[in-house]
Short mmCIF file of C-alpha atoms in Angstrom, two decimals:
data_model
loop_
_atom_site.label_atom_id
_atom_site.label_comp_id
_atom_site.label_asym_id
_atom_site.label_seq_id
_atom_site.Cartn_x
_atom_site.Cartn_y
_atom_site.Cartn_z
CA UNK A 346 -15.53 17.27 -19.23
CA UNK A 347 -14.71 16.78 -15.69
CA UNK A 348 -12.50 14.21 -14.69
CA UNK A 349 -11.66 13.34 -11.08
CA UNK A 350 -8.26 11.41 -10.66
CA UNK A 351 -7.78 9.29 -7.46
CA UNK A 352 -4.81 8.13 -5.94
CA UNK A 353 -6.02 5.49 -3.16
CA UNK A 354 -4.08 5.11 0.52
CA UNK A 355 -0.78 2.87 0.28
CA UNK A 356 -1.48 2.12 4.07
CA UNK A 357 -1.60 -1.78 2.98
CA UNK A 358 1.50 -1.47 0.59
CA UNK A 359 3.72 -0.55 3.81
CA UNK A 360 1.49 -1.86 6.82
CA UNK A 361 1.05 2.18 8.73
CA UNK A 362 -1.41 4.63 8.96
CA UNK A 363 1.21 7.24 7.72
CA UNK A 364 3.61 5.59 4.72
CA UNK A 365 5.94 7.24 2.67
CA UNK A 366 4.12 10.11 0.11
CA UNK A 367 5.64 9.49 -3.25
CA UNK A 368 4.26 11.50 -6.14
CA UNK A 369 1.96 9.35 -8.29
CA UNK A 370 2.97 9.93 -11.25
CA UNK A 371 0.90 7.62 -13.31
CA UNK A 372 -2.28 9.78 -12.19
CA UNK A 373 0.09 12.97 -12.94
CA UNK A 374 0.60 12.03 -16.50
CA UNK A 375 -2.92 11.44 -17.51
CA UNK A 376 -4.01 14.12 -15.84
CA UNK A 377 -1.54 16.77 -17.22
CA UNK A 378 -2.55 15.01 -20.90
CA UNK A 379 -6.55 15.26 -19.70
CA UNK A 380 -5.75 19.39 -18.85
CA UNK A 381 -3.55 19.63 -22.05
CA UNK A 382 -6.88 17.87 -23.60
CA UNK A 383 -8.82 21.25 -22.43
CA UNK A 384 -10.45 18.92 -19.30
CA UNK A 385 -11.10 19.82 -15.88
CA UNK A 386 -9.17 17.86 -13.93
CA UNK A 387 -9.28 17.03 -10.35
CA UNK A 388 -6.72 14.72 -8.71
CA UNK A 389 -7.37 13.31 -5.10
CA UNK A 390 -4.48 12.38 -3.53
CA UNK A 391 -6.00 9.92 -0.38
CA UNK A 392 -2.81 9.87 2.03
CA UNK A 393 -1.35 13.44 1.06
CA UNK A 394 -4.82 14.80 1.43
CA UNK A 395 -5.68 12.67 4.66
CA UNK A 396 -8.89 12.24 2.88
CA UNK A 397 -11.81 10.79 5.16
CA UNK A 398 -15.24 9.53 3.29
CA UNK A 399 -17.20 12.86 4.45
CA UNK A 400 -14.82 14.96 3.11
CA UNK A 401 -14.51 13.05 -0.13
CA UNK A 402 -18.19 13.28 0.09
CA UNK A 403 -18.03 16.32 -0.13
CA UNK A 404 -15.54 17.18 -2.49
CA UNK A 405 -17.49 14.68 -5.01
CA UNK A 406 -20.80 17.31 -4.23
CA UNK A 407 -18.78 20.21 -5.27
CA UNK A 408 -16.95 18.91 -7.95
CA UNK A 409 -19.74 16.91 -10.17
CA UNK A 410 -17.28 14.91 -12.08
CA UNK A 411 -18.44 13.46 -15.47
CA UNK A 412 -15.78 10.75 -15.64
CA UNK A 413 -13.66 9.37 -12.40
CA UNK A 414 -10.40 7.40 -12.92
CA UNK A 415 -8.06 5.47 -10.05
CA UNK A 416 -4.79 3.43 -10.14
CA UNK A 417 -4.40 0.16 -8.05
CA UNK A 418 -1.45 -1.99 -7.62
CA UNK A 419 -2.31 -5.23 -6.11
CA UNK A 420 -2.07 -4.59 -2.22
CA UNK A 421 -4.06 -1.23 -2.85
CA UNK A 422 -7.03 -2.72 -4.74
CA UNK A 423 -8.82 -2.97 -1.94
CA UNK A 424 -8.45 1.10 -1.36
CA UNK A 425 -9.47 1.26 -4.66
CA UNK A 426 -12.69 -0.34 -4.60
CA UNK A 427 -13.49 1.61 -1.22
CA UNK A 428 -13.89 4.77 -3.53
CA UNK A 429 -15.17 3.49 -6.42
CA UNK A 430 -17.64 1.97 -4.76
CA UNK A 431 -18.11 5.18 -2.74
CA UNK A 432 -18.85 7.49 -5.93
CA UNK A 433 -20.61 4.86 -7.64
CA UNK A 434 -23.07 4.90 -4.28
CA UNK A 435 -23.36 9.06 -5.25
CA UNK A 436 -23.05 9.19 -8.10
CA UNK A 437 -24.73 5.85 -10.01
CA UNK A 438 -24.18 6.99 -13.88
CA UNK A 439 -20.37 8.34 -13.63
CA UNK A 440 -18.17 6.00 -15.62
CA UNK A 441 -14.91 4.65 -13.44
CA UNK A 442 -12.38 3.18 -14.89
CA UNK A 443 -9.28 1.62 -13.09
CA UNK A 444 -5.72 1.61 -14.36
CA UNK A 445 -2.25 0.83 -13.00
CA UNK A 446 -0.39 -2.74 -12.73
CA UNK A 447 -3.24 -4.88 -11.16
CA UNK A 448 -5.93 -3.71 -14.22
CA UNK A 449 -2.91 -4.54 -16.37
CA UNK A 450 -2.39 -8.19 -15.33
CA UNK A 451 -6.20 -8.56 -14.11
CA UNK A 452 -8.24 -7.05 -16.37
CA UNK A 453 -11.06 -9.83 -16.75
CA UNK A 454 -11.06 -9.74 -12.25
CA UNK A 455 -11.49 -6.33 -12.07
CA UNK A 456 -13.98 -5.83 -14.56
CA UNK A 457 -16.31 -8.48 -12.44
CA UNK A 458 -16.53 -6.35 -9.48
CA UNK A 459 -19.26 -4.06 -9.52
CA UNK A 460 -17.70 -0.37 -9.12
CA UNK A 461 -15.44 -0.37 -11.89
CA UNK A 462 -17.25 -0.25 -15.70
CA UNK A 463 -13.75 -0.17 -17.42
CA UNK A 464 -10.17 -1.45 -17.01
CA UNK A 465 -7.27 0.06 -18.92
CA UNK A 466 -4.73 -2.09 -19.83
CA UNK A 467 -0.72 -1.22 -20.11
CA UNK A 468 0.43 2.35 -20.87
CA UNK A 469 -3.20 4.52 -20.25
CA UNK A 470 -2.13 8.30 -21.43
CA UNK A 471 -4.07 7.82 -24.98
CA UNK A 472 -6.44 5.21 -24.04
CA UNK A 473 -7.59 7.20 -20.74
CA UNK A 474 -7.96 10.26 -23.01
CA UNK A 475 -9.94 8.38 -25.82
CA UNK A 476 -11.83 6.88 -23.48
CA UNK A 477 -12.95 10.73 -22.25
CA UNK A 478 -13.68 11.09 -26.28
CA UNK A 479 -16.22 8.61 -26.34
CA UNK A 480 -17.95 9.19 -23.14
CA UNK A 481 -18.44 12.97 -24.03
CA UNK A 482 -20.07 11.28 -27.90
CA UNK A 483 -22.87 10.25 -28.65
CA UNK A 484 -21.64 6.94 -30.05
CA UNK A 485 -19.33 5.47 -27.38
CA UNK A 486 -17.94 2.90 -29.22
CA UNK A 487 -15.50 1.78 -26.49
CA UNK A 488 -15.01 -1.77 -28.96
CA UNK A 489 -12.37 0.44 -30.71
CA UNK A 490 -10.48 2.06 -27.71
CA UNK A 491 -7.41 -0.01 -27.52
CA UNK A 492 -6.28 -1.03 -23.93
CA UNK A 493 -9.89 -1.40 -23.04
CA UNK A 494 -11.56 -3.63 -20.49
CA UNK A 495 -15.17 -4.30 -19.87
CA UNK A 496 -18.45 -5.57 -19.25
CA UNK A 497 -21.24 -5.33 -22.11
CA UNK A 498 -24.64 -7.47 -21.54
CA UNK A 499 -23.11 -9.94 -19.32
CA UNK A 500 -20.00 -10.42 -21.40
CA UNK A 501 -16.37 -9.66 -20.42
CA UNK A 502 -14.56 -7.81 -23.28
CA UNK A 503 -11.19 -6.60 -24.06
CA UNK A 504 -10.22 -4.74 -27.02
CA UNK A 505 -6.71 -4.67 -29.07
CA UNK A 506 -3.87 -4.09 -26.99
CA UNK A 507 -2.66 -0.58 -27.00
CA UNK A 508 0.99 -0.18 -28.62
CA UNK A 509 3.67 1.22 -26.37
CA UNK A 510 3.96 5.42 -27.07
CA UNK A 511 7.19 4.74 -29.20
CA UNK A 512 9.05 8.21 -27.97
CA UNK A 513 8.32 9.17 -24.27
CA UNK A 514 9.26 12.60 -24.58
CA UNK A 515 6.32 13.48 -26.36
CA UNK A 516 5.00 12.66 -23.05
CA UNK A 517 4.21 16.16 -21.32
CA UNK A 518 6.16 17.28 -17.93
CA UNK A 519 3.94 15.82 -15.04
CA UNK A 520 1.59 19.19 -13.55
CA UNK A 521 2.60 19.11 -9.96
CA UNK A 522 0.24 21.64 -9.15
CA UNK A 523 -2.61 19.07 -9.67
CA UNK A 524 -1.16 18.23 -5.91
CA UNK A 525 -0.99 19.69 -2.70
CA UNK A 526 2.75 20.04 -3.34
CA UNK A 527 5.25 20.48 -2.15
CA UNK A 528 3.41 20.18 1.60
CA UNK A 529 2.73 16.52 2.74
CA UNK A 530 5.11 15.03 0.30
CA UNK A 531 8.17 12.88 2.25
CA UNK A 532 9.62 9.51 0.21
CA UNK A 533 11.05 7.32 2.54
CA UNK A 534 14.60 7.85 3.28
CA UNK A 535 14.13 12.05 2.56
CA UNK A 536 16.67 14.26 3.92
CA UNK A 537 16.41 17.10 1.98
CA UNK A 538 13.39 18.96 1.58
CA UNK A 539 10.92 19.48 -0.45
CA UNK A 540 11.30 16.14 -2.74
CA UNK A 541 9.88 15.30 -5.76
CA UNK A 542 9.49 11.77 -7.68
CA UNK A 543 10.47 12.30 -11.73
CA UNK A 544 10.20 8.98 -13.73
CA UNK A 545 13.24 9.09 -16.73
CA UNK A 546 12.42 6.30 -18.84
CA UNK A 547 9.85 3.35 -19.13
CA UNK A 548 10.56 0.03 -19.05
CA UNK A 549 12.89 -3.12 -17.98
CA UNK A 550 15.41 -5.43 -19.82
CA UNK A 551 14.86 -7.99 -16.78
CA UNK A 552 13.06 -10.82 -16.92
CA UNK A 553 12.83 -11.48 -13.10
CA UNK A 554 9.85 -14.28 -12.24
CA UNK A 555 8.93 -12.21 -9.11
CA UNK A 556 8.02 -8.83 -11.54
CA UNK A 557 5.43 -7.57 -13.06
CA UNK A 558 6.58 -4.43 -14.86
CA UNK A 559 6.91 -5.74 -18.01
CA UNK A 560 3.26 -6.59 -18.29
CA UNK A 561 2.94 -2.68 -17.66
CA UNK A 562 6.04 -1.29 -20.06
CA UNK A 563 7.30 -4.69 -21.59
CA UNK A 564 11.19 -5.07 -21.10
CA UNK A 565 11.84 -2.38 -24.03
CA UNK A 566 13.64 0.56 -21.63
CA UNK A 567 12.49 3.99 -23.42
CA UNK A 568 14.50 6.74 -22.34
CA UNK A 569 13.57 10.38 -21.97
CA UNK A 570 16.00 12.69 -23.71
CA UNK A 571 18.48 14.17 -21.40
CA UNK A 572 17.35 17.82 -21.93
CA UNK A 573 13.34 16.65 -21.49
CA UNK A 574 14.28 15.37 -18.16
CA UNK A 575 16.54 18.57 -17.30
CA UNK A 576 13.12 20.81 -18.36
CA UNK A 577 11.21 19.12 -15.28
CA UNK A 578 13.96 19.32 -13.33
CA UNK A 579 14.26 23.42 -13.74
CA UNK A 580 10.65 23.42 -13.25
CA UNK A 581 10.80 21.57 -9.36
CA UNK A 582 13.78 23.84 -8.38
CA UNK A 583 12.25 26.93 -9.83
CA UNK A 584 8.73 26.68 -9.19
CA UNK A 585 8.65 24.32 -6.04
CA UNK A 586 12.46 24.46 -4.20
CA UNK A 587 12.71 21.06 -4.66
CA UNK A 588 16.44 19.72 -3.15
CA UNK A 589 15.90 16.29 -3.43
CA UNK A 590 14.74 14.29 -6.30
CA UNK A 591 13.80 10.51 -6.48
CA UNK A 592 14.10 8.81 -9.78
CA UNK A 593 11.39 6.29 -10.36
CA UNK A 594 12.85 3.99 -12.89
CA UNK A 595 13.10 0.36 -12.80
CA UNK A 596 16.50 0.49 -14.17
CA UNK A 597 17.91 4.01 -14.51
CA UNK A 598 21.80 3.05 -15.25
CA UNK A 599 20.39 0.89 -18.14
CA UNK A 600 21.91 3.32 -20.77
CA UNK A 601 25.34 4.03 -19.84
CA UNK A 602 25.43 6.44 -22.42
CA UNK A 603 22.68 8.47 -21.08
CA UNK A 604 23.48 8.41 -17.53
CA UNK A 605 27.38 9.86 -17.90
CA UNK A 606 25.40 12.69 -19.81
CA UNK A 607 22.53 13.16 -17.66
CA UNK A 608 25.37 13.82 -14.76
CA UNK A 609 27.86 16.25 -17.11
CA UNK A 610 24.49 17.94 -17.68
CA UNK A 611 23.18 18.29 -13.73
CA UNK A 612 27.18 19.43 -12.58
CA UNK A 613 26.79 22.16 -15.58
CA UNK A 614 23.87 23.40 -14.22
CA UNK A 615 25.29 23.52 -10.79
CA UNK A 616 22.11 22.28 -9.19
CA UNK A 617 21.54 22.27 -5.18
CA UNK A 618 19.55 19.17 -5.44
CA UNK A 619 20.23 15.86 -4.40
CA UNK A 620 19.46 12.41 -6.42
CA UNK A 621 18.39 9.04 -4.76
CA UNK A 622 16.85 6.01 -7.01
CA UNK A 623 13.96 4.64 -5.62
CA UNK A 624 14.12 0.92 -7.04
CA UNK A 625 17.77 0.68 -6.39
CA UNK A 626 19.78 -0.36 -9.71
CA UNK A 627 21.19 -3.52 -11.50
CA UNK A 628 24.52 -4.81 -10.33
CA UNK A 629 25.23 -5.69 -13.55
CA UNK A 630 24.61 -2.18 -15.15
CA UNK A 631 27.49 -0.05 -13.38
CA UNK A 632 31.50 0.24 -13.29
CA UNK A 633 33.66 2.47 -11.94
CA UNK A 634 33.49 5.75 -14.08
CA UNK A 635 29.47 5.65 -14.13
CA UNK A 636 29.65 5.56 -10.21
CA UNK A 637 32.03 8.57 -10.27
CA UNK A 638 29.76 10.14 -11.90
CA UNK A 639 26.95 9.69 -9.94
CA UNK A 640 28.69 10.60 -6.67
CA UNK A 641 29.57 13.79 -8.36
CA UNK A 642 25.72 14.98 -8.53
CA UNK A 643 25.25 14.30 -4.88
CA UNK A 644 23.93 10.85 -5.03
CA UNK A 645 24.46 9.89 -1.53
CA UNK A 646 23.15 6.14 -1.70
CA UNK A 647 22.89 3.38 -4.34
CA UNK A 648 21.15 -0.24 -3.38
CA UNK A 649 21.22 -3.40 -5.34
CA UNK A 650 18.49 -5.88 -5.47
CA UNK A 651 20.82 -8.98 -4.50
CA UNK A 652 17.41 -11.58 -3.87
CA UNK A 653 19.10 -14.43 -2.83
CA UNK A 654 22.47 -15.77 -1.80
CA UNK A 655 22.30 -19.20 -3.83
CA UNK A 656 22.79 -19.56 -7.38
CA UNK A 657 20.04 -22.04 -8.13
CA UNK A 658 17.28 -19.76 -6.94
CA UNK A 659 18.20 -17.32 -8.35
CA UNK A 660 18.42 -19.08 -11.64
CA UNK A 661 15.07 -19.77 -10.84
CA UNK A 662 13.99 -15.97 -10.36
CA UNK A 663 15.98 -15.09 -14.02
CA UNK A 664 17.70 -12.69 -11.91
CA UNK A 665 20.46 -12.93 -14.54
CA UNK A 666 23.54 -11.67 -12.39
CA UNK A 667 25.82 -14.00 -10.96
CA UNK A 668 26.43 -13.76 -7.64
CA UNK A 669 30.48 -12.55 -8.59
CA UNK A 670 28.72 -9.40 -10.18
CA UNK A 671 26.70 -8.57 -6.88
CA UNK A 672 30.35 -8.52 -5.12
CA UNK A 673 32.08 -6.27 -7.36
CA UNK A 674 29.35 -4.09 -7.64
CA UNK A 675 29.31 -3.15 -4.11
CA UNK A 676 32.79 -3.35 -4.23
CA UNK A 677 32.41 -0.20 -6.54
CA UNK A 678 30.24 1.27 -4.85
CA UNK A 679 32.08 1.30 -1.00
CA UNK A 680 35.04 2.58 -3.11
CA UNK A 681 33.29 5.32 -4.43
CA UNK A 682 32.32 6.31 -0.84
CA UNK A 683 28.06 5.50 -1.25
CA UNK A 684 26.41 4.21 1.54
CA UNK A 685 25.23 0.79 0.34
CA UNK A 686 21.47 -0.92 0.44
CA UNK A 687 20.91 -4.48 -0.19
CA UNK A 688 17.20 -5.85 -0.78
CA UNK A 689 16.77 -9.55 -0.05
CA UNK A 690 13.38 -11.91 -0.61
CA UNK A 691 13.16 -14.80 1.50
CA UNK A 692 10.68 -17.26 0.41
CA UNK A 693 11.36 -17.17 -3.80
CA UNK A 694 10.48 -20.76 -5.59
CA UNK A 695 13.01 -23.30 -5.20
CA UNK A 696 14.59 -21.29 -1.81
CA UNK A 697 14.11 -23.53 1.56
CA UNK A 698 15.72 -22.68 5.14
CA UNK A 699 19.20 -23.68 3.96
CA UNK A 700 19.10 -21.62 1.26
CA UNK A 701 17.97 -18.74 3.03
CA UNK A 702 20.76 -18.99 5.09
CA UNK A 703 23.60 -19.03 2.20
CA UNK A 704 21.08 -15.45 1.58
CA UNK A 705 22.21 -13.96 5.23
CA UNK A 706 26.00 -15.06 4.81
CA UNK A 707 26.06 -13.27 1.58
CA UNK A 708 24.42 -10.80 2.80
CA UNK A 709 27.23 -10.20 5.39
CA UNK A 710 29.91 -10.90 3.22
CA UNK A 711 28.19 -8.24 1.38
CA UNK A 712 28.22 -6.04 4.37
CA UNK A 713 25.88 -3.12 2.94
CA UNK A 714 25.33 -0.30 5.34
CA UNK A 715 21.74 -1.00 5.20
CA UNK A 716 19.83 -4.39 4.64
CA UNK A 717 16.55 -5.18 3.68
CA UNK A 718 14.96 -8.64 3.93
CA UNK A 719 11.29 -9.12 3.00
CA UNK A 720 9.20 -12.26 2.27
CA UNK A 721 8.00 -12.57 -1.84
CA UNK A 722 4.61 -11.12 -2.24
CA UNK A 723 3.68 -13.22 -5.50
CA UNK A 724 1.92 -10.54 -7.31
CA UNK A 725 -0.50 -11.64 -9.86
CA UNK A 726 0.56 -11.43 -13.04
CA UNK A 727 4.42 -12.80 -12.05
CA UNK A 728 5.71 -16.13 -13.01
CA UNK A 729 6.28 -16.73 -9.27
CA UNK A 730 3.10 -16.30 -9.02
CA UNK A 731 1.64 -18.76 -11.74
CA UNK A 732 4.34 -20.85 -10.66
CA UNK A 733 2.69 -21.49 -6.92
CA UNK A 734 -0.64 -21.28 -7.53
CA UNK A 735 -0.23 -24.20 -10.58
CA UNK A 736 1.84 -25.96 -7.18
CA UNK A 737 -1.69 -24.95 -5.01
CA UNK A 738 1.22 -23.11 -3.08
CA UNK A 739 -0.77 -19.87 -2.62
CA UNK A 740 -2.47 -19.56 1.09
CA UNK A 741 -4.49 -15.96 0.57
CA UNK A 742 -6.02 -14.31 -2.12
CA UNK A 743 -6.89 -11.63 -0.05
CA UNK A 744 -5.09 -8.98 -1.96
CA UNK A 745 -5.17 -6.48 1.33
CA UNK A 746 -2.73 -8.97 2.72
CA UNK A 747 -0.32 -8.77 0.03
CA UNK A 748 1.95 -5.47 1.76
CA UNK A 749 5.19 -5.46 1.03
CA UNK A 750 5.67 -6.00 4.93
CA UNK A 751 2.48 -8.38 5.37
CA UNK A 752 3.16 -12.02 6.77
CA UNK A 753 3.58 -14.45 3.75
CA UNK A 754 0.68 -15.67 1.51
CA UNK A 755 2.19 -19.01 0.27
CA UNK A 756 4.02 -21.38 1.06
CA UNK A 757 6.64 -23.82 -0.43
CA UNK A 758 7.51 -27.54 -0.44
CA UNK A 759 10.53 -26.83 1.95
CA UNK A 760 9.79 -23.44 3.63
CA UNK A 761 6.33 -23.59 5.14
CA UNK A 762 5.01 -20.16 6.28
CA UNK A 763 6.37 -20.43 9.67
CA UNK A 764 9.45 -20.70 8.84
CA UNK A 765 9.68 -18.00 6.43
CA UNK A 766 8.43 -15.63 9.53
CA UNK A 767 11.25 -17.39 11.72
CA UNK A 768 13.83 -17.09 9.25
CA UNK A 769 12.98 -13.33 8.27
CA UNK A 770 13.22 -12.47 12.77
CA UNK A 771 16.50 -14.12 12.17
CA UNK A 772 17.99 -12.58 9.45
CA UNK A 773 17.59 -9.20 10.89
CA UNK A 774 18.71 -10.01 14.26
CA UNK A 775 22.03 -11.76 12.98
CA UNK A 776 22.73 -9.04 10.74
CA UNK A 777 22.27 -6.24 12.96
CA UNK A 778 22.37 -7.09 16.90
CA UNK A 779 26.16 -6.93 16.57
CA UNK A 780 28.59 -5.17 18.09
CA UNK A 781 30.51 -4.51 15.05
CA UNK A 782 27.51 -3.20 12.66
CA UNK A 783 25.96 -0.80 15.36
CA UNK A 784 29.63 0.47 15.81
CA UNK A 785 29.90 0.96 12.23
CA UNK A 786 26.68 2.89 12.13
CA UNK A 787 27.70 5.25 15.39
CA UNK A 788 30.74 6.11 13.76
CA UNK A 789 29.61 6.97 10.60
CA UNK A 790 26.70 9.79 12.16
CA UNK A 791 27.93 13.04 11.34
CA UNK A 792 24.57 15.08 11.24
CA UNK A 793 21.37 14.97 13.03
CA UNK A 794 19.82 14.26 9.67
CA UNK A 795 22.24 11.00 9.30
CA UNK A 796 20.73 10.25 13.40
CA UNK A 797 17.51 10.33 12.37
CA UNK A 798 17.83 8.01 9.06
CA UNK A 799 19.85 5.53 11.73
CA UNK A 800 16.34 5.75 13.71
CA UNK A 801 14.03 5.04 11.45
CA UNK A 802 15.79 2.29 9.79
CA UNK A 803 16.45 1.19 13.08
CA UNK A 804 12.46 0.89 14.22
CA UNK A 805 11.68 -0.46 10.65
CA UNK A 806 14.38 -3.78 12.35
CA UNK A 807 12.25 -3.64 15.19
CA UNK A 808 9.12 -3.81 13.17
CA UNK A 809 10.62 -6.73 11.85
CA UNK A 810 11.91 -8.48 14.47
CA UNK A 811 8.45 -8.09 16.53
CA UNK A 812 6.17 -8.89 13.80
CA UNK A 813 3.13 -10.76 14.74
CA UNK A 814 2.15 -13.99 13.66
CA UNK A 815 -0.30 -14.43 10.77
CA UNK A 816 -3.20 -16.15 12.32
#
């Protein structure tokens, strides 16, 4: 069969025309299993591919698929159903299906729209690939597909949920030449070129309220083997020059086990690659030896996801560090030489303008090279956001609104929504239009490459500070 694979625009995730190109890997895994599978498989990456409608159009024409699958988180839905809706126009009896976090926690929602006849729920390697199985029969008996989603004479149905694939490595290496790689592919934050995104385990042992990963992977971590991840690895150098690699995982340093051997491992092989981790890591899962070690395989950043600055709300969020841990953690980390990133949410339940505040002192006390502030997006499927919309705290349901950068869709019984814009203008202006932290930042340039990261972080403040208004 043919299947066509489509990886919608993240333009609403990050508010541009042109965001950061990450590899997505999701697509890359069910689509090296479809191939494995003896498919044809087609993967459409929108943004890489600055894909317009005609040319999809005609791709489609060409092509012929027999099956078409997309991804969606919540913010890209919307990109979603602009090409599903598009193929189903051309081509009325291909089966779509959607996958990805917002399927996951939505299933019954996005089987009601019109241009999607299936939803697959959680982990979708075996279920997209059984789901081929019974559209190529004669039976299609999609009841006993597990991690299925769908509409059947007017009725919404969802099958048994799919059990997690107990040992990830059976899990084949991602086929990177289902993309126009390594052209068009630049993370944010890249410096050296060509990068690649590798995901090295599944899963989180957090419990955070403003999460929805473990809907997706539960909060069971699976790890890859050390030696699986090391095959990919040779692969990107050898096949693609890759120099840089980002590592996808919610919570890489969860095994500390792992990680010290994952690093003897990369200094044996005396790689010229360098590693940064995309979703930061937990404060409360390093110490002095594992950041040693990391430093040692040219990991040139590490960021912590800090929240807030007050200990009720984040008692609220079942953040689980204390706020002692977040200090020595960075502690570690300026001692070890990284440049430091902290990630702050303004707006969490049970935070109010006072609160926020205590967030931007800590923050400074902090004093990370780099931070981020951003206003919750309550993603369906959190507790933060059951928790506001029980409250009739959630403004917009418009999910093209929900951008990680996008003006705030709730509000709270302290913090309405124009103080959370205030208070976000204000955070970045205190903590940067000093004289101390822009002299900190001109001493520390040593390369053009270093000048040009001080830029663009720099016009991502100004994006901030200038925001407009939601109307």
């Amino acid at each position: 069969m043919k299947l066509l694979l489509i990886n919608p625009s993240q333009e609403k995730v990050y508010g541009c025309d042109m965001p950061p190109l990450y590899h997505p890997l999701g697509l890359l895994y069910v689509g090296t299993m479809a191939q494995e599978a003896g498919h044809l498989v087609r993967l459409v990456d929108i943004d890489s591919e600055k894909m317009d409608e005609s040319g999809f159009t005609k791709l489609l024409s060409a092509f012929q698929p027999d099956a078409v699958g997309l991804t969606a988180t919540t913010p890209t839905l919307g990109n979603a159903v602009k090409w599903a809706t598009l193929v189903k126009h051309l081509c009325p009896s291909v089966p779509i299906i959607l996958g990805g976090i917002h399927a996951t926690t939505a299933p019954e929602a996005v089987s009601a729209l019109p241009c999607f006849d299936f939803a697959a729920i959680g982990e979708g390697e075996r279920t997209l690939l059984l789901w081929l199985d019974c559209i190529a029969s004669d039976s299609k008996i999609f009841n006993e597909v597990a991690g299925l989603a769908y509409r059947q004479d007017g009725r919404f149905i969802r099958t048994l949920p799919r059990p997690l694939e107990p040992a990830i490595d059976t899990f084949p290496v991602p086929d990177r030449k289902l993309l126009k790689f390594p052209l068009s592919f630049a993370p944010a934050n890249a410096v050296h070129m060509p990068v690649a995104t590798i995901m090295t385990s599944r899963g989180c042992p957090g419990d955070c309220t403003f999460c929805c990963t473990k809907h997706l992977f539960t909060r069971k971590v699976r790890l890859r083997s050390v030696d699986n991840i090391l095959s990919e690895i040779d692969m990107l150098v050898r096949d693609f020059g890759v120099r840089e690699i980002h590592i996808a995982d919610d919570t890489f340093t969860a095994n500390r086990k792992r990680v010290m051997e994952f690093c003897e491992q990369v200094r044996a092989r005396h790689y010229d690659v360098h590693f940064e981790f995309m979703n930061g890591i937990r404060a409360d899962f390093v110490d002095d030896p594992m950041l040693k070690a990391l430093r040692s395989i040219q990991v040139r950043n590490v960021g912590f996801g800090v929240e807030s600055g007050n200990e009720e709300v984040l008692r609220l969020a079942k953040k689980g560090i204390s706020m002692d841990k977040v200090r020595k953690a960075f502690s570690l980390a300026k001692a070890n030489g990284f440049e430091t990133w902290g990630f702050f949410i303004i707006g969490l339940p049970g935070d109010n303008s006072k609160r926020v505040r205590e967030t931007v002192r800590f923050a400074k006390e902090l004093d990370p090279d780099f931070a981020k502030f951003y206003i919750l997006k309550p993603y369906p499927g959190s507790e933060a956001y059951a928790w506001l919309q029980e409250r009739g705290l959630i403004d917009c349901t418009d999910y093209d609104a929900y951008g990680i950068y996008s003006p705030p869709v709730h509000h709270l019984p302290e913090m309405d929504v124009r103080e959370m814009e205030r208070l976000l203008k204000w955070a970045y202006r205190t903590y940067y239009l000093n004289p101390r932290k822009i002299l900190q930042h001109l001493l520390r340039l040593r390369s053009f490459t270093q000048f040009r990261l001080m830029v663009r972080n720099g016009l991502f403040v100004l994006k901030n500070l200038f925001r407009k208004k939601k109307v």
